[in-house]
Amino acid sequence: MAVMIHIRMRAARKKKKKGGVSQTREMDAAEVEFLAEKELVNIIPNFSLDKIYLIGGDLGPFNPGLPVEVPVWLALNLKQRHKCRIIPPEWMDTDKLEEIREQERKLDTFTPIPNPHYMELTKLLLNHAADNIPKADDIRTLVKDIWDTRMAKLRLSADSFISQQEAHAQLDNLTLMEINTTRFFLLDSLNYMYKLRSNLHPARTQDY
C-alpha cells in the first residue's frame, strides 16, 4: 500500500479560535497498532462454532483443522486461550524479507512494503504466537533491519527538507507507523521554519 505525504509550510500554522488555540488531535502509536489488529490472518481452529455476526462483518464458521480468516485481534485472543494455530502471512517469510531488505538498502527511495502494518504485525505475532512462526528470530531481525533502513532514509529526507527550507515534499510508500514516528519532529521543524519566515518577511501594512 503506497502512502503519499504532502508537507506544506502552511500546515505548520496554528488555527486560533475564540478563547484559545484549536488543536487537531493526532494519532499515537497505540492507535496505529489498534488499526493493525484489524488486519486479517488465517488460523487453524481446534473447535467448532457457527458464524459470528459482528458489525464489521461475519466470521466463521469455525471447524477443527480447517483454515478460516479472522482479524488479528481475534486470532491472538484465540491463540492465548489455546483455541487455534495462527498461519503467518505470506510476506512473513525469510526469503521475501531478505529480498525487501536488500532492495531497501540499494535504493535511495522507499520501496513498496507488502503490508502497511508490517512492523506492528511482526511485533504482535512474534510476541504472542512466535511458536507458530517459522524462523521467528530471523524474521524479527529482518524486519528490524528493514525498519532501521527506512527510518534512516526518512531522517535524511527530513534533514534535507528542513536545511533547504523547502515548502513542499513528497514521500511515497511510507506506512502509517513510520509517518507517526517522525511526525512530532517534522511538525516542530515546520513551525520553527514558519516563524523564521514570518520574521524575515513581515506582512505589509497599509496606511489609511
Coordinates of C-alpha atoms in Angstrom, one line a residue:
M1 CA 0.0 0.0 0.0
A2 CA 1.6 3.2 -1.1
V3 CA 1.3 6.2 1.2
M4 CA 1.9 9.7 0.0
I5 CA 2.6 12.8 2.1
H6 CA 2.4 16.4 1.1
I7 CA 4.0 18.7 3.6
R8 CA 3.4 22.4 3.1
M9 CA 4.6 25.3 5.2
R10 CA 1.1 26.4 5.8
A11 CA 0.4 23.2 7.6
A12 CA 2.6 24.4 10.4
R13 CA 0.3 27.3 11.2
K14 CA -1.9 27.1 14.2
K15 CA -5.6 27.9 13.8
K16 CA -6.9 30.1 16.5
K17 CA -10.4 30.2 17.8
K18 CA -12.1 32.5 20.4
G19 CA -10.8 31.6 23.8
G20 CA -7.7 29.7 22.7
V21 CA -5.9 27.7 20.1
S22 CA -7.6 25.0 18.2
Q23 CA -5.5 21.8 18.1
T24 CA -6.2 18.8 16.0
R25 CA -5.9 15.5 17.9
E26 CA -3.2 13.4 16.4
M27 CA -3.0 9.6 16.2
D28 CA -0.4 7.9 18.5
A29 CA 1.5 4.6 18.1
A30 CA -1.0 2.7 20.2
E31 CA -3.8 3.7 17.9
V32 CA -1.8 2.7 14.8
E33 CA -1.3 -0.7 16.4
F34 CA -5.1 -0.9 17.1
L35 CA -5.7 -0.4 13.4
A36 CA -3.2 -3.1 12.6
E37 CA -5.2 -5.6 14.8
K38 CA -8.0 -5.3 12.2
E39 CA -5.8 -6.9 9.5
L40 CA -6.9 -10.4 8.5
V41 CA -4.9 -13.6 9.1
N42 CA -5.7 -17.2 8.7
I43 CA -6.0 -19.6 11.7
I44 CA -6.5 -23.3 12.2
P45 CA -9.1 -23.6 14.9
N46 CA -9.4 -26.7 17.2
F47 CA -13.0 -26.1 18.0
S48 CA -16.4 -26.0 16.3
L49 CA -18.6 -22.8 16.1
D50 CA -21.1 -21.4 13.8
K51 CA -20.7 -18.0 12.2
I52 CA -20.1 -15.0 14.5
Y53 CA -22.0 -11.9 13.4
L54 CA -20.2 -8.7 14.1
I55 CA -20.7 -5.1 13.0
G56 CA -17.5 -5.3 10.9
G57 CA -18.7 -8.5 9.1
D58 CA -19.4 -12.1 9.6
L59 CA -16.6 -14.5 10.8
G60 CA -16.6 -18.3 10.5
P61 CA -17.9 -20.9 10.6
F62 CA -15.1 -22.5 12.7
N63 CA -14.3 -26.1 12.1
P64 CA -11.4 -28.1 13.6
G65 CA -8.4 -28.3 11.2
L66 CA -9.9 -26.0 8.5
P67 CA -8.4 -22.6 7.8
V68 CA -10.5 -19.6 8.4
E69 CA -9.8 -15.9 8.0
V70 CA -10.2 -13.7 11.1
P71 CA -8.9 -10.3 12.3
V72 CA -5.6 -10.3 14.1
W73 CA -7.2 -9.3 17.4
L74 CA -9.4 -12.4 17.4
A75 CA -6.6 -14.6 16.3
L76 CA -4.4 -13.5 19.2
N77 CA -7.3 -13.9 21.6
L78 CA -7.9 -17.5 20.5
K79 CA -4.2 -18.3 20.5
Q80 CA -3.9 -17.1 24.1
R81 CA -6.7 -19.5 25.0
H82 CA -5.1 -22.3 23.1
K83 CA -8.0 -22.4 20.7
C84 CA -6.1 -22.1 17.4
R85 CA -2.9 -22.0 15.5
I86 CA -2.0 -18.9 13.6
I87 CA -0.8 -19.2 10.0
P88 CA 1.8 -16.5 9.3
P89 CA 1.1 -14.0 6.5
E90 CA 2.7 -14.8 3.1
W91 CA 5.1 -11.9 3.4
M92 CA 6.4 -13.1 6.8
D93 CA 8.9 -15.3 5.1
T94 CA 12.7 -15.0 5.4
D95 CA 13.4 -15.2 1.7
K96 CA 10.9 -12.5 0.8
L97 CA 12.0 -10.2 3.7
E98 CA 15.7 -10.6 2.7
E99 CA 14.8 -9.5 -0.8
I100 CA 13.0 -6.5 0.5
R101 CA 15.9 -5.6 2.8
E102 CA 18.4 -5.8 0.0
Q103 CA 16.2 -3.7 -2.3
E104 CA 15.7 -1.1 0.5
R105 CA 19.4 -0.8 1.1
K106 CA 20.2 -0.4 -2.6
L107 CA 17.7 2.3 -3.4
D108 CA 17.5 5.9 -2.2
T109 CA 13.7 5.9 -2.4
F110 CA 11.3 3.9 -0.2
T111 CA 10.4 0.5 -1.6
P112 CA 6.8 -0.7 -1.6
I113 CA 6.1 -2.7 1.6
P114 CA 3.9 -5.9 1.3
N115 CA 1.8 -4.8 4.2
P116 CA 1.0 -1.3 5.5
H117 CA 1.3 -2.6 9.1
Y118 CA 4.4 -4.8 8.7
M119 CA 6.1 -3.6 11.8
E120 CA 3.1 -3.7 14.1
L121 CA 2.0 -7.2 12.9
T122 CA 5.5 -8.5 13.3
K123 CA 5.6 -7.3 16.9
L124 CA 2.1 -8.6 17.7
L125 CA 2.5 -12.1 16.1
L126 CA 6.1 -12.7 17.3
N127 CA 5.3 -11.5 20.8
H128 CA 2.2 -13.7 21.2
A129 CA 2.5 -16.5 18.6
A130 CA 6.2 -17.0 17.9
D131 CA 5.8 -20.8 18.2
N132 CA 3.5 -20.6 15.1
I133 CA 6.0 -18.5 13.0
P134 CA 8.9 -20.5 11.3
K135 CA 12.3 -18.9 11.8
A136 CA 10.7 -16.3 14.2
D137 CA 14.1 -14.9 15.3
D138 CA 15.3 -14.4 11.8
I139 CA 12.1 -12.7 10.8
R140 CA 12.3 -10.3 13.8
T141 CA 15.9 -9.4 12.8
L142 CA 15.0 -8.9 9.1
V143 CA 12.0 -6.7 9.8
K144 CA 14.1 -4.6 12.3
D145 CA 16.8 -4.2 9.6
I146 CA 14.1 -3.0 7.1
W147 CA 12.6 -0.6 9.7
D148 CA 16.0 0.9 10.6
T149 CA 17.0 1.4 7.0
R150 CA 13.7 3.1 6.2
M151 CA 13.9 5.3 9.3
A152 CA 17.4 6.4 8.3
K153 CA 16.2 7.4 4.9
L154 CA 13.3 9.3 6.4
R155 CA 15.6 11.2 8.8
L156 CA 17.9 12.1 5.8
S157 CA 14.9 13.2 3.8
A158 CA 13.6 15.3 6.7
D159 CA 17.0 16.9 7.3
S160 CA 17.3 17.8 3.6
F161 CA 13.8 19.2 3.5
I162 CA 14.5 21.4 6.5
S163 CA 18.0 22.5 5.6
Q164 CA 17.0 23.5 2.1
Q165 CA 13.9 25.3 3.5
E166 CA 11.6 23.6 1.0
A167 CA 7.9 24.5 1.0
H168 CA 6.8 21.1 -0.3
A169 CA 7.9 17.5 0.0
Q170 CA 6.6 14.2 -1.3
L171 CA 7.4 10.8 0.2
D172 CA 5.9 7.7 -1.3
N173 CA 5.4 4.2 0.1
L174 CA 5.6 5.2 3.8
T175 CA 3.5 3.3 6.4
L176 CA 1.3 5.0 9.0
M177 CA 3.6 3.9 11.8
E178 CA 6.6 5.4 10.0
I179 CA 4.9 8.7 9.5
N180 CA 3.7 8.7 13.1
T181 CA 7.3 8.1 14.3
T182 CA 8.6 11.3 12.7
R183 CA 5.5 13.4 12.9
F184 CA 6.5 15.4 16.0
F185 CA 9.9 16.2 14.7
L186 CA 8.6 17.4 11.3
L187 CA 5.8 19.5 12.8
D188 CA 8.1 21.2 15.3
S189 CA 10.6 21.9 12.5
L190 CA 7.8 23.3 10.2
N191 CA 6.6 25.6 13.0
Y192 CA 10.1 26.8 13.6
M193 CA 10.6 27.5 9.8
Y194 CA 7.3 29.3 9.6
K195 CA 8.2 31.6 12.5
L196 CA 11.6 32.3 10.9
R197 CA 10.0 33.2 7.6
S198 CA 7.3 35.3 9.2
N199 CA 10.0 37.3 11.0
L200 CA 12.0 37.7 7.8
H201 CA 9.0 38.7 5.7
P202 CA 6.6 40.5 8.0
A203 CA 3.2 41.3 6.5
R204 CA 3.0 44.7 4.8
T205 CA 0.7 47.2 6.4
Q206 CA -1.2 49.9 4.7
D207 CA -1.6 53.5 6.0
Y208 CA -5.1 54.9 6.0

